[in-house]
PDB file of C-alpha atoms in Angstrom:
ATOM      1  CA  PRO P   1      29.067 -25.862 -32.235  1.00 44.00           C
ATOM      2  CA  GLU P   2      28.303 -23.472 -35.320  1.00 40.00           C
ATOM      3  CA  SER P   3      26.737 -20.899 -33.288  1.00 40.00           C
ATOM      4  CA  ALA P   4      29.533 -21.184 -30.470  1.00 39.00           C
ATOM      5  CA  ALA P   5      31.937 -20.254 -33.588  1.00 38.00           C
ATOM      6  CA  ALA P   6      29.998 -17.447 -34.868  1.00 35.00           C
ATOM      7  CA  SER P   7      30.048 -15.321 -31.200  1.00 38.00           C
ATOM      8  CA  GLU P   8      33.259 -13.413 -30.271  1.00 43.00           C
ATOM      9  CA  SER P   9      30.961 -12.696 -26.924  1.00 42.00           C
ATOM     10  CA  LEU P  10      30.735 -16.146 -25.135  1.00 43.00           C
ATOM     11  CA  SER P  11      31.020 -15.882 -21.459  1.00 48.00           C
ATOM     12  CA  SER P  12      34.650 -17.415 -20.444  1.00 81.00           C
ATOM     13  CA  PHE P  13      35.101 -20.182 -18.081  1.00 90.00           C
ATOM     14  CA  GLN P  14      37.127 -18.707 -14.839  1.00 90.00           C
ATOM     15  CA  LEU P  15      38.760 -20.821 -12.617  1.00 91.00           C
ATOM     16  CA  LEU P  16      39.376 -18.767  -9.325  1.00 93.00           C
ATOM     17  CA  SER P  17      42.703 -20.046  -8.019  1.00 90.00           C
ATOM     18  CA  GLN P  18      43.021 -17.167  -5.608  1.00 92.00           C
ATOM     19  CA  ASP P  19      39.719 -17.991  -3.538  1.00 95.00           C
ATOM     20  CA  ALA P  20      40.855 -21.897  -3.393  1.00 96.00           C
ATOM     21  CA  LYS P  21      41.172 -23.576  -0.348  1.00 97.00           C
ATOM     22  CA  PRO P  22      42.621 -26.770   1.094  1.00 97.00           C
ATOM     23  CA  LEU P  23      41.109 -29.771   0.854  1.00 97.00           C
ATOM     24  CA  TYR P  24      43.681 -32.750   1.726  1.00 96.00           C
ATOM     25  CA  PRO P  25      46.970 -32.054   2.317  1.00 96.00           C
ATOM     26  CA  GLY P  26      48.441 -35.398   0.468  1.00 95.00           C
ATOM     27  CA  ASP P  27      49.855 -38.700   1.724  1.00 96.00           C
ATOM     28  CA  SER P  28      50.977 -41.754   0.246  1.00 95.00           C
ATOM     29  CA  ARG P  29      47.268 -42.227  -1.041  1.00 95.00           C
ATOM     30  CA  LEU P  30      46.330 -39.019  -2.577  1.00 96.00           C
ATOM     31  CA  PRO P  31      48.341 -35.957  -4.278  1.00 97.00           C
ATOM     32  CA  PRO P  32      47.139 -32.502  -2.222  1.00 97.00           C
ATOM     33  CA  MET P  33      43.878 -31.478  -3.003  1.00 98.00           C
ATOM     34  CA  ILE P  34      41.954 -27.761  -2.854  1.00 98.00           C
ATOM     35  CA  GLU P  35      38.524 -26.950  -3.845  1.00 98.00           C
ATOM     36  CA  CYS P  36      38.710 -24.362  -6.730  1.00 97.00           C
ATOM     37  CA  PRO P  37      35.654 -21.849  -7.047  1.00 97.00           C
ATOM     38  CA  CYS P  38      35.161 -21.703 -10.600  1.00 96.00           C
ATOM     39  CA  ILE P  39      32.332 -20.195 -13.106  1.00 94.00           C
ATOM     40  CA  LEU P  40      30.742 -21.380 -15.940  1.00 95.00           C
ATOM     41  CA  PRO P  41      27.913 -19.409 -17.267  1.00 94.00           C
ATOM     42  CA  GLY P  42      25.042 -21.108 -18.018  1.00 95.00           C
ATOM     43  CA  THR P  43      26.042 -23.824 -15.596  1.00 97.00           C
ATOM     44  CA  GLN P  44      25.455 -25.234 -11.869  1.00 96.00           C
ATOM     45  CA  LEU P  45      29.152 -25.960 -11.846  1.00 97.00           C
ATOM     46  CA  ARG P  46      30.756 -23.616  -9.000  1.00 97.00           C
ATOM     47  CA  ALA P  47      33.784 -25.333  -7.615  1.00 98.00           C
ATOM     48  CA  LEU P  48      36.528 -28.283  -9.215  1.00 98.00           C
ATOM     49  CA  VAL P  49      38.238 -30.461  -6.843  1.00 98.00           C
ATOM     50  CA  LYS P  50      41.969 -30.911  -8.237  1.00 98.00           C
ATOM     51  CA  PRO P  51      45.249 -30.359  -7.263  1.00 97.00           C
ATOM     52  CA  PRO P  52      46.827 -27.161  -6.383  1.00 96.00           C
ATOM     53  CA  ASP P  53      48.683 -27.033  -9.719  1.00 94.00           C
ATOM     54  CA  ALA P  54      50.594 -29.543 -12.257  1.00 94.00           C
ATOM     55  CA  ASP P  55      53.851 -28.195 -10.554  1.00 95.00           C
ATOM     56  CA  GLU P  56      52.666 -29.269  -7.074  1.00 96.00           C
ATOM     57  CA  LEU P  57      51.432 -32.804  -8.831  1.00 97.00           C
ATOM     58  CA  TRP P  58      54.891 -33.523 -10.070  1.00 97.00           C
ATOM     59  CA  GLN P  59      56.488 -33.042  -6.440  1.00 97.00           C
ATOM     60  CA  TRP P  60      54.119 -35.375  -4.924  1.00 97.00           C
ATOM     61  CA  TYR P  61      54.616 -38.163  -8.391  1.00 97.00           C
ATOM     62  CA  GLU P  62      58.263 -37.421  -7.409  1.00 97.00           C
ATOM     63  CA  SER P  63      58.163 -37.673  -3.890  1.00 96.00           C
ATOM     64  CA  LEU P  64      56.669 -41.604  -4.603  1.00 96.00           C
ATOM     65  CA  GLY P  65      59.348 -42.118  -6.985  1.00 96.00           C
ATOM     66  CA  ASN P  66      57.121 -42.343 -10.106  1.00 95.00           C
ATOM     67  CA  LEU P  67      59.195 -40.365 -12.018  1.00 94.00           C
ATOM     68  CA  GLU P  68      56.781 -41.583 -15.548  1.00 93.00           C
ATOM     69  CA  ALA P  69      53.782 -39.760 -14.261  1.00 94.00           C
ATOM     70  CA  ASP P  70      52.397 -37.258 -15.882  1.00 94.00           C
ATOM     71  CA  PRO P  71      50.984 -34.240 -14.349  1.00 96.00           C
ATOM     72  CA  SER P  72      48.994 -32.221 -16.624  1.00 94.00           C
ATOM     73  CA  TRP P  73      45.652 -33.655 -15.628  1.00 96.00           C
ATOM     74  CA  ALA P  74      46.053 -31.010 -12.628  1.00 96.00           C
ATOM     75  CA  GLU P  75      45.239 -28.111 -14.753  1.00 93.00           C
ATOM     76  CA  VAL P  76      41.955 -27.044 -16.945  1.00 93.00           C
ATOM     77  CA  TRP P  77      42.965 -26.782 -20.600  1.00 91.00           C
ATOM     78  CA  PRO P  78      41.894 -24.200 -22.758  1.00 91.00           C
ATOM     79  CA  THR P  79      40.666 -26.909 -25.177  1.00 93.00           C
ATOM     80  CA  ALA P  80      38.263 -28.222 -22.302  1.00 95.00           C
ATOM     81  CA  ALA P  81      37.015 -24.901 -21.450  1.00 94.00           C
ATOM     82  CA  ALA P  82      36.441 -23.943 -24.834  1.00 94.00           C
ATOM     83  CA  LEU P  83      34.259 -27.222 -25.386  1.00 96.00           C
ATOM     84  CA  ALA P  84      32.638 -26.526 -22.663  1.00 96.00           C
ATOM     85  CA  GLU P  85      31.372 -23.519 -23.692  1.00 94.00           C
ATOM     86  CA  ALA P  86      30.411 -24.471 -26.722  1.00 96.00           C
ATOM     87  CA  LEU P  87      27.978 -26.887 -25.025  1.00 97.00           C
ATOM     88  CA  VAL P  88      26.600 -24.217 -23.328  1.00 96.00           C
ATOM     89  CA  ALA P  89      26.020 -22.337 -26.386  1.00 95.00           C
ATOM     90  CA  ALA P  90      24.335 -25.487 -27.954  1.00 96.00           C
ATOM     91  CA  PRO P  91      22.659 -27.288 -24.881  1.00 97.00           C
ATOM     92  CA  ASP P  92      20.662 -29.916 -27.114  1.00 97.00           C
ATOM     93  CA  LEU P  93      24.034 -31.585 -28.152  1.00 97.00           C
ATOM     94  CA  VAL P  94      23.802 -33.162 -24.673  1.00 98.00           C
ATOM     95  CA  ALA P  95      20.667 -32.662 -22.851  1.00 98.00           C
ATOM     96  CA  GLY P  96      18.700 -36.068 -22.065  1.00 97.00           C
ATOM     97  CA  LYS P  97      21.654 -37.735 -23.694  1.00 97.00           C
ATOM     98  CA  ASP P  98      24.207 -40.599 -22.501  1.00 97.00           C
ATOM     99  CA  VAL P  99      27.552 -39.098 -22.887  1.00 97.00           C
ATOM    100  CA  ALA P 100      31.122 -40.473 -22.526  1.00 97.00           C
ATOM    101  CA  GLU P 101      34.334 -38.011 -21.844  1.00 97.00           C
ATOM    102  CA  LEU P 102      37.290 -39.906 -23.321  1.00 96.00           C
ATOM    103  CA  GLY P 103      40.857 -38.917 -21.529  1.00 95.00           C
ATOM    104  CA  SER P 104      38.453 -36.800 -19.375  1.00 97.00           C
ATOM    105  CA  GLY P 105      41.059 -35.313 -16.495  1.00 96.00           C
ATOM    106  CA  LEU P 106      39.271 -32.881 -14.233  1.00 98.00           C
ATOM    107  CA  GLY P 107      36.135 -33.848 -16.143  1.00 98.00           C
ATOM    108  CA  LEU P 108      35.223 -29.990 -16.756  1.00 98.00           C
ATOM    109  CA  VAL P 109      33.391 -31.067 -20.231  1.00 98.00           C
ATOM    110  CA  GLY P 110      31.215 -34.054 -18.537  1.00 98.00           C
ATOM    111  CA  LEU P 111      30.439 -31.644 -15.619  1.00 98.00           C
ATOM    112  CA  ALA P 112      29.274 -28.892 -17.828  1.00 98.00           C
ATOM    113  CA  SER P 113      27.153 -31.745 -19.587  1.00 98.00           C
ATOM    114  CA  ILE P 114      25.588 -33.197 -16.690  1.00 98.00           C
ATOM    115  CA  SER P 115      24.761 -29.302 -15.651  1.00 98.00           C
ATOM    116  CA  LEU P 116      23.498 -28.876 -19.068  1.00 98.00           C
ATOM    117  CA  GLY P 117      20.999 -31.776 -18.676  1.00 97.00           C
ATOM    118  CA  ALA P 118      22.540 -34.980 -20.106  1.00 98.00           C
ATOM    119  CA  ARG P 119      20.923 -38.016 -18.726  1.00 97.00           C
ATOM    120  CA  SER P 120      24.488 -39.459 -17.815  1.00 97.00           C
ATOM    121  CA  VAL P 121      27.920 -38.823 -17.908  1.00 97.00           C
ATOM    122  CA  LEU P 122      31.017 -41.405 -18.094  1.00 96.00           C
ATOM    123  CA  PHE P 123      34.454 -40.243 -17.243  1.00 97.00           C
ATOM    124  CA  LEU P 124      37.071 -42.145 -19.076  1.00 96.00           C
ATOM    125  CA  ASP P 125      40.577 -41.658 -17.946  1.00 95.00           C
ATOM    126  CA  ARG P 126      43.993 -43.839 -17.500  1.00 93.00           C
ATOM    127  CA  GLU P 127      44.887 -41.576 -14.523  1.00 95.00           C
ATOM    128  CA  PRO P 128      42.909 -42.906 -11.054  1.00 95.00           C
ATOM    129  CA  HIS P 129      43.377 -39.702  -9.083  1.00 97.00           C
ATOM    130  CA  ALA P 130      41.792 -37.586 -12.091  1.00 97.00           C
ATOM    131  CA  LEU P 131      38.857 -39.703 -12.049  1.00 97.00           C
ATOM    132  CA  HIS P 132      38.906 -39.537  -8.129  1.00 97.00           C
ATOM    133  CA  CYS P 133      38.853 -35.578  -8.773  1.00 98.00           C
ATOM    134  CA  ALA P 134      36.142 -35.651 -11.175  1.00 98.00           C
ATOM    135  CA  MET P 135      33.692 -37.725  -9.294  1.00 97.00           C
ATOM    136  CA  ALA P 136      34.528 -35.579  -6.225  1.00 98.00           C
ATOM    137  CA  SER P 137      33.908 -32.517  -7.966  1.00 98.00           C
ATOM    138  CA  ALA P 138      30.192 -33.839  -9.154  1.00 98.00           C
ATOM    139  CA  SER P 139      29.498 -34.547  -5.422  1.00 97.00           C
ATOM    140  CA  LEU P 140      30.841 -31.385  -4.962  1.00 97.00           C
ATOM    141  CA  ASN P 141      28.440 -29.583  -7.146  1.00 98.00           C
ATOM    142  CA  GLY P 142      25.485 -31.681  -6.501  1.00 97.00           C
ATOM    143  CA  PHE P 143      25.386 -33.651  -9.539  1.00 97.00           C
ATOM    144  CA  PRO P 144      23.700 -37.448  -9.009  1.00 95.00           C
ATOM    145  CA  THR P 145      26.413 -40.175  -9.033  1.00 94.00           C
ATOM    146  CA  THR P 146      25.886 -43.707 -10.390  1.00 90.00           C
ATOM    147  CA  PRO P 147      27.941 -46.785  -9.531  1.00 82.00           C
ATOM    148  CA  THR P 148      26.312 -48.837 -12.972  1.00 77.00           C
ATOM    149  CA  LEU P 149      26.624 -48.485 -16.566  1.00 78.00           C
ATOM    150  CA  GLY P 150      23.249 -47.291 -17.702  1.00 80.00           C
ATOM    151  CA  GLY P 151      22.316 -45.336 -14.625  1.00 87.00           C
ATOM    152  CA  ALA P 152      21.286 -41.771 -14.865  1.00 92.00           C
ATOM    153  CA  GLY P 153      24.045 -39.666 -13.209  1.00 96.00           C
ATOM    154  CA  VAL P 154      27.848 -39.123 -13.210  1.00 97.00           C
ATOM    155  CA  GLY P 155      30.090 -42.171 -13.392  1.00 96.00           C
ATOM    156  CA  ALA P 156      33.907 -43.077 -13.650  1.00 95.00           C
ATOM    157  CA  ALA P 157      35.803 -45.743 -15.175  1.00 94.00           C
ATOM    158  CA  LEU P 158      40.059 -46.178 -15.445  1.00 93.00           C
ATOM    159  CA  ILE P 159      40.786 -46.961 -18.842  1.00 90.00           C
ATOM    160  CA  ASP P 160      43.405 -45.833 -21.153  1.00 84.00           C
ATOM    161  CA  TRP P 161      41.827 -45.709 -24.859  1.00 79.00           C
ATOM    162  CA  SER P 162      45.266 -45.528 -26.681  1.00 69.00           C
ATOM    163  CA  GLU P 163      45.774 -49.129 -25.515  1.00 63.00           C
ATOM    164  CA  THR P 164      42.927 -50.660 -28.102  1.00 57.00           C
ATOM    165  CA  LYS P 165      45.390 -52.077 -30.315  1.00 52.00           C
ATOM    166  CA  PRO P 166      45.553 -55.719 -30.607  1.00 47.00           C
ATOM    167  CA  GLU P 167      48.438 -57.626 -28.884  1.00 47.00           C
ATOM    168  CA  ALA P 168      49.939 -61.236 -29.082  1.00 44.00           C
ATOM    169  CA  GLY P 169      47.370 -63.913 -28.396  1.00 45.00           C
ATOM    170  CA  ASP P 170      43.884 -61.896 -28.510  1.00 44.00           C
ATOM    171  CA  ASP P 171      41.118 -63.707 -29.439  1.00 46.00           C
ATOM    172  CA  ASP P 172      38.825 -62.825 -32.329  1.00 41.00           C
ATOM    173  CA  ASP P 173      35.632 -62.828 -29.570  1.00 41.00           C
ATOM    174  CA  GLY P 174      36.770 -60.183 -27.504  1.00 40.00           C
ATOM    175  CA  SER P 175      38.295 -61.931 -24.994  1.00 39.00           C
ATOM    176  CA  SER P 176      41.547 -59.882 -25.537  1.00 41.00           C
ATOM    177  CA  ASN P 177      44.747 -59.884 -23.369  1.00 44.00           C
ATOM    178  CA  ASN P 178      44.644 -56.314 -23.812  1.00 48.00           C
ATOM    179  CA  THR P 179      43.331 -54.523 -20.658  1.00 53.00           C
ATOM    180  CA  GLY P 180      42.726 -51.444 -22.161  1.00 57.00           C
ATOM    181  CA  GLY P 181      40.598 -52.923 -24.797  1.00 54.00           C
ATOM    182  CA  ARG P 182      38.694 -55.544 -23.269  1.00 56.00           C
ATOM    183  CA  LYS P 183      37.694 -52.623 -20.722  1.00 77.00           C
ATOM    184  CA  LEU P 184      36.430 -50.423 -23.134  1.00 83.00           C
ATOM    185  CA  ALA P 185      34.614 -53.139 -25.053  1.00 82.00           C
ATOM    186  CA  ALA P 186      32.408 -53.311 -21.877  1.00 84.00           C
ATOM    187  CA  PHE P 187      31.108 -49.928 -22.801  1.00 88.00           C
ATOM    188  CA  ALA P 188      30.181 -50.297 -26.574  1.00 88.00           C
ATOM    189  CA  GLY P 189      27.141 -49.308 -27.930  1.00 91.00           C
ATOM    190  CA  ASN P 190      26.107 -47.317 -24.540  1.00 93.00           C
ATOM    191  CA  PHE P 191      26.452 -43.528 -25.712  1.00 95.00           C
ATOM    192  CA  ASP P 192      25.071 -40.985 -27.722  1.00 96.00           C
ATOM    193  CA  VAL P 193      27.647 -38.564 -27.175  1.00 97.00           C
ATOM    194  CA  VAL P 194      31.557 -39.097 -26.927  1.00 97.00           C
ATOM    195  CA  VAL P 195      33.717 -35.826 -26.007  1.00 98.00           C
ATOM    196  CA  ALA P 196      36.894 -35.451 -25.615  1.00 98.00           C
ATOM    197  CA  SER P 197      39.824 -32.568 -25.351  1.00 96.00           C
ATOM    198  CA  ASP P 198      43.584 -32.097 -26.030  1.00 94.00           C
ATOM    199  CA  VAL P 199      43.714 -35.835 -26.764  1.00 94.00           C
ATOM    200  CA  LEU P 200      45.470 -35.360 -30.278  1.00 95.00           C
ATOM    201  CA  TYR P 201      49.171 -35.131 -28.631  1.00 90.00           C
ATOM    202  CA  ASP P 202      50.898 -38.775 -30.465  1.00 90.00           C
ATOM    203  CA  ASP P 203      49.955 -39.531 -34.121  1.00 90.00           C
ATOM    204  CA  ALA P 204      50.791 -43.509 -32.656  1.00 88.00           C
ATOM    205  CA  THR P 205      47.111 -43.307 -31.069  1.00 88.00           C
ATOM    206  CA  VAL P 206      45.175 -41.376 -33.526  1.00 92.00           C
ATOM    207  CA  SER P 207      44.017 -44.495 -34.619  1.00 91.00           C
ATOM    208  CA  GLU P 208      43.016 -45.986 -31.218  1.00 91.00           C
ATOM    209  CA  LEU P 209      41.334 -42.764 -30.664  1.00 93.00           C
ATOM    210  CA  ALA P 210      38.874 -42.827 -33.488  1.00 94.00           C
ATOM    211  CA  ASP P 211      38.229 -46.666 -33.158  1.00 92.00           C
ATOM    212  CA  SER P 212      37.255 -46.128 -28.600  1.00 92.00           C
ATOM    213  CA  ALA P 213      35.375 -43.465 -29.855  1.00 92.00           C
ATOM    214  CA  VAL P 214      33.118 -45.391 -32.321  1.00 92.00           C
ATOM    215  CA  LEU P 215      33.312 -48.002 -30.276  1.00 91.00           C
ATOM    216  CA  LEU P 216      31.692 -46.482 -27.305  1.00 93.00           C
ATOM    217  CA  LEU P 217      29.007 -44.426 -29.958  1.00 94.00           C
ATOM    218  CA  ARG P 218      25.504 -46.236 -30.595  1.00 85.00           C
ATOM    219  CA  GLY P 219      25.174 -49.188 -32.413  1.00 72.00           C
ATOM    220  CA  GLN P 220      22.789 -51.745 -33.741  1.00 37.00           C
ATOM    221  CA  LYS P 221      24.974 -54.268 -32.070  1.00 45.00           C
ATOM    222  CA  GLN P 222      25.485 -53.367 -28.166  1.00 43.00           C
ATOM    223  CA  ASN P 223      28.493 -55.116 -27.876  1.00 43.00           C
ATOM    224  CA  SER P 224      32.077 -55.365 -29.475  1.00 43.00           C
ATOM    225  CA  LEU P 225      31.400 -57.543 -32.249  1.00 43.00           C
ATOM    226  CA  GLY P 226      31.568 -55.888 -35.888  1.00 45.00           C
ATOM    227  CA  SER P 227      29.144 -56.618 -39.085  1.00 43.00           C
ATOM    228  CA  ASP P 228      31.850 -59.312 -39.623  1.00 44.00           C
ATOM    229  CA  GLY P 229      31.310 -61.484 -36.140  1.00 40.00           C
ATOM    230  CA  LYS P 230      34.798 -60.334 -35.006  1.00 44.00           C
ATOM    231  CA  SER P 231      36.215 -57.748 -32.705  1.00 46.00           C
ATOM    232  CA  PHE P 232      36.031 -54.342 -33.312  1.00 46.00           C
ATOM    233  CA  VAL P 233      38.875 -53.661 -30.916  1.00 48.00           C
ATOM    234  CA  ASN P 234      40.445 -56.400 -32.574  1.00 47.00           C
ATOM    235  CA  GLY P 235      40.449 -54.903 -36.393  1.00 48.00           C
ATOM    236  CA  GLY P 236      36.771 -56.275 -37.192  1.00 48.00           C
ATOM    237  CA  ALA P 237      34.151 -53.929 -38.992  1.00 47.00           C
ATOM    238  CA  PRO P 238      32.737 -51.496 -36.912  1.00 52.00           C
ATOM    239  CA  PRO P 239      29.085 -52.117 -36.606  1.00 57.00           C
ATOM    240  CA  ALA P 240      26.387 -49.796 -37.595  1.00 70.00           C
ATOM    241  CA  VAL P 241      26.745 -46.641 -35.681  1.00 80.00           C
ATOM    242  CA  ARG P 242      25.071 -43.648 -34.878  1.00 88.00           C
ATOM    243  CA  GLY P 243      26.180 -40.392 -32.430  1.00 95.00           C
ATOM    244  CA  LEU P 244      28.046 -37.674 -32.592  1.00 97.00           C
ATOM    245  CA  LEU P 245      31.639 -37.487 -31.364  1.00 98.00           C
ATOM    246  CA  LEU P 246      32.991 -34.033 -30.368  1.00 98.00           C
ATOM    247  CA  VAL P 247      37.316 -33.277 -30.045  1.00 98.00           C
ATOM    248  CA  THR P 248      38.739 -29.853 -29.088  1.00 97.00           C
ATOM    249  CA  ASP P 249      42.235 -29.486 -30.161  1.00 96.00           C
ATOM    250  CA  PRO P 250      44.631 -26.067 -30.437  1.00 93.00           C
ATOM    251  CA  GLU P 251      44.687 -24.273 -33.525  1.00 94.00           C
ATOM    252  CA  THR P 252      48.511 -24.330 -33.142  1.00 92.00           C
ATOM    253  CA  GLU P 253      48.732 -28.521 -33.238  1.00 93.00           C
ATOM    254  CA  ARG P 254      50.596 -30.155 -30.050  1.00 90.00           C
ATOM    255  CA  SER P 255      51.656 -32.691 -32.447  1.00 92.00           C
ATOM    256  CA  PRO P 256      51.409 -31.473 -36.540  1.00 93.00           C
ATOM    257  CA  GLY P 257      49.978 -33.489 -38.300  1.00 94.00           C
ATOM    258  CA  CYS P 258      47.796 -35.474 -35.891  1.00 95.00           C
ATOM    259  CA  ARG P 259      44.530 -33.688 -36.524  1.00 96.00           C
ATOM    260  CA  ASP P 260      44.407 -34.688 -40.361  1.00 96.00           C
ATOM    261  CA  SER P 261      45.229 -38.146 -39.369  1.00 96.00           C
ATOM    262  CA  PHE P 262      42.659 -38.191 -36.714  1.00 96.00           C
ATOM    263  CA  VAL P 263      39.902 -36.624 -39.191  1.00 97.00           C
ATOM    264  CA  ALA P 264      41.272 -39.171 -41.939  1.00 96.00           C
ATOM    265  CA  ALA P 265      40.346 -42.303 -39.310  1.00 95.00           C
ATOM    266  CA  LEU P 266      37.121 -40.735 -38.972  1.00 95.00           C
ATOM    267  CA  LYS P 267      36.187 -40.880 -42.235  1.00 94.00           C
ATOM    268  CA  GLU P 268      37.260 -44.393 -42.728  1.00 93.00           C
ATOM    269  CA  LYS P 269      35.095 -45.214 -40.475  1.00 91.00           C
ATOM    270  CA  SER P 270      32.075 -43.932 -42.240  1.00 89.00           C
ATOM    271  CA  ALA P 271      31.280 -40.964 -40.409  1.00 93.00           C
ATOM    272  CA  THR P 272      28.432 -39.360 -42.261  1.00 93.00           C
ATOM    273  CA  VAL P 273      29.828 -35.326 -41.410  1.00 95.00           C
ATOM    274  CA  VAL P 274      33.177 -34.776 -40.544  1.00 96.00           C
ATOM    275  CA  GLU P 275      34.225 -30.864 -39.893  1.00 97.00           C
ATOM    276  CA  VAL P 276      36.805 -28.802 -38.684  1.00 97.00           C
ATOM    277  CA  ILE P 277      35.509 -25.757 -36.948  1.00 96.00           C
ATOM    278  CA  SER P 278      36.948 -22.617 -35.091  1.00 95.00           C
ATOM    279  CA  LEU P 279      35.892 -21.663 -31.899  1.00 92.00           C
ATOM    280  CA  PRO P 280      36.612 -18.153 -30.202  1.00 84.00           C
ATOM    281  CA  PRO P 281      39.564 -18.133 -27.668  1.00 81.00           C
ATOM    282  CA  VAL P 282      39.391 -18.747 -24.178  1.00 76.00           C
ATOM    283  CA  ALA P 283      39.977 -15.580 -22.334  1.00 61.00           C
ATOM    284  CA  SER P 284      39.604 -16.692 -19.001  1.00 48.00           C
ATOM    285  CA  THR P 285      42.210 -16.181 -16.129  1.00 45.00           C
ATOM    286  CA  THR P 286      43.496 -17.882 -13.549  1.00 46.00           C
ATOM    287  CA  ALA P 287      46.040 -17.078 -10.389  1.00 43.00           C
ATOM    288  CA  ALA P 288      47.704 -20.399 -10.459  1.00 45.00           C
ATOM    289  CA  SER P 289      51.666 -19.705 -10.921  1.00 46.00           C
ATOM    290  CA  SER P 290      52.403 -23.324 -12.073  1.00 54.00           C
ATOM    291  CA  SER P 291      54.757 -23.150 -14.982  1.00 55.00           C
ATOM    292  CA  TYR P 292      51.658 -25.052 -16.757  1.00 55.00           C
ATOM    293  CA  SER P 293      49.098 -22.460 -16.265  1.00 50.00           C
ATOM    294  CA  PRO P 294      47.154 -23.277 -19.498  1.00 54.00           C
ATOM    295  CA  VAL P 295      43.803 -21.550 -18.767  1.00 52.00           C
ATOM    296  CA  GLY P 296      45.925 -18.192 -17.959  1.00 53.00           C
ATOM    297  CA  ARG P 297      47.013 -18.243 -21.752  1.00 59.00           C
ATOM    298  CA  PRO P 298      44.717 -17.153 -23.907  1.00 65.00           C
ATOM    299  CA  GLU P 299      44.378 -19.591 -26.650  1.00 78.00           C
ATOM    300  CA  ARG P 300      42.383 -20.410 -30.121  1.00 88.00           C
ATOM    301  CA  THR P 301      40.678 -23.910 -30.397  1.00 93.00           C
ATOM    302  CA  VAL P 302      39.224 -25.807 -33.104  1.00 96.00           C
ATOM    303  CA  LEU P 303      36.461 -28.361 -32.951  1.00 98.00           C
ATOM    304  CA  ILE P 304      36.611 -31.611 -34.667  1.00 98.00           C
ATOM    305  CA  ARG P 305      32.692 -32.862 -35.454  1.00 97.00           C
ATOM    306  CA  ALA P 306      31.996 -36.283 -36.348  1.00 97.00           C
ATOM    307  CA  LEU P 307      28.400 -37.452 -36.875  1.00 96.00           C
ATOM    308  CA  TRP P 308      26.800 -40.743 -37.923  1.00 94.00           C
ATOM    309  CA  ASP P 309      23.524 -40.670 -38.577  1.00 87.00           C
ATOM    310  CA  ARG P 310      22.519 -43.384 -41.085  1.00 67.00           C
ATOM    311  CA  PRO P 311      19.920 -46.164 -40.010  1.00 59.00           C
TER     312      PRO P 311
END
């Protein structure tokens, strides 16, 4: 990441929306889908499967009466492009590693990771259609997929990391009534690297994000129990942790104060190193006319890097 921060000449990710072709018209089961060519120099990634844009995705949600849905996952955000480019500049961060992408959306960072030699990538998101797109993109680009945890290739799991706080009735043995926490605990200790982008938008969920990232990283205990014998998800002490967390965030925060809260939470979890690094702006362009169209606006990004490497 340091080398990425030092270089202002990294080749930019490009989403070639003007060359997209329709894949699916949309119905009650799936939103409209397109195959959108893209360029991420240094990888084999050639196209993404995605809704045409966030506006069209919102219209689909609206037609189904789903007015609480968030259509922002239909777009490739500059923070995701910046993190993907940082990995291209330092592929050893993921090569041969097991990688989890939290709040993966379209999965650009995970797709870059598998292309750069990651042993496995697991997309984790609360939106099933986003996971559908990420997995479809993996297949479209010829990346191996796997239905089992621990298998080589790309997989996906429906998880909301913001719901890992214990609720009334939760038990200390990990048999939480909290669906999000229970599901996440199934993946505890299985990853060398956790990546995420544009996830610091609600100060109320910052601690859950930190909990989730640490829970996923390698530990001496390959389960959800902390060193005190209680469920880590339910507030127990974290197990001994080994691994790397990489989170990108807009330099101008979505929610002021979230970044500092997140960094503080990581330090409380005994990270060996926690640093915030400036990355080059993403200068890619897109022909999308969506009111979101985030990749079309160059945006500076920071990388939060946390490392646990104590034995």
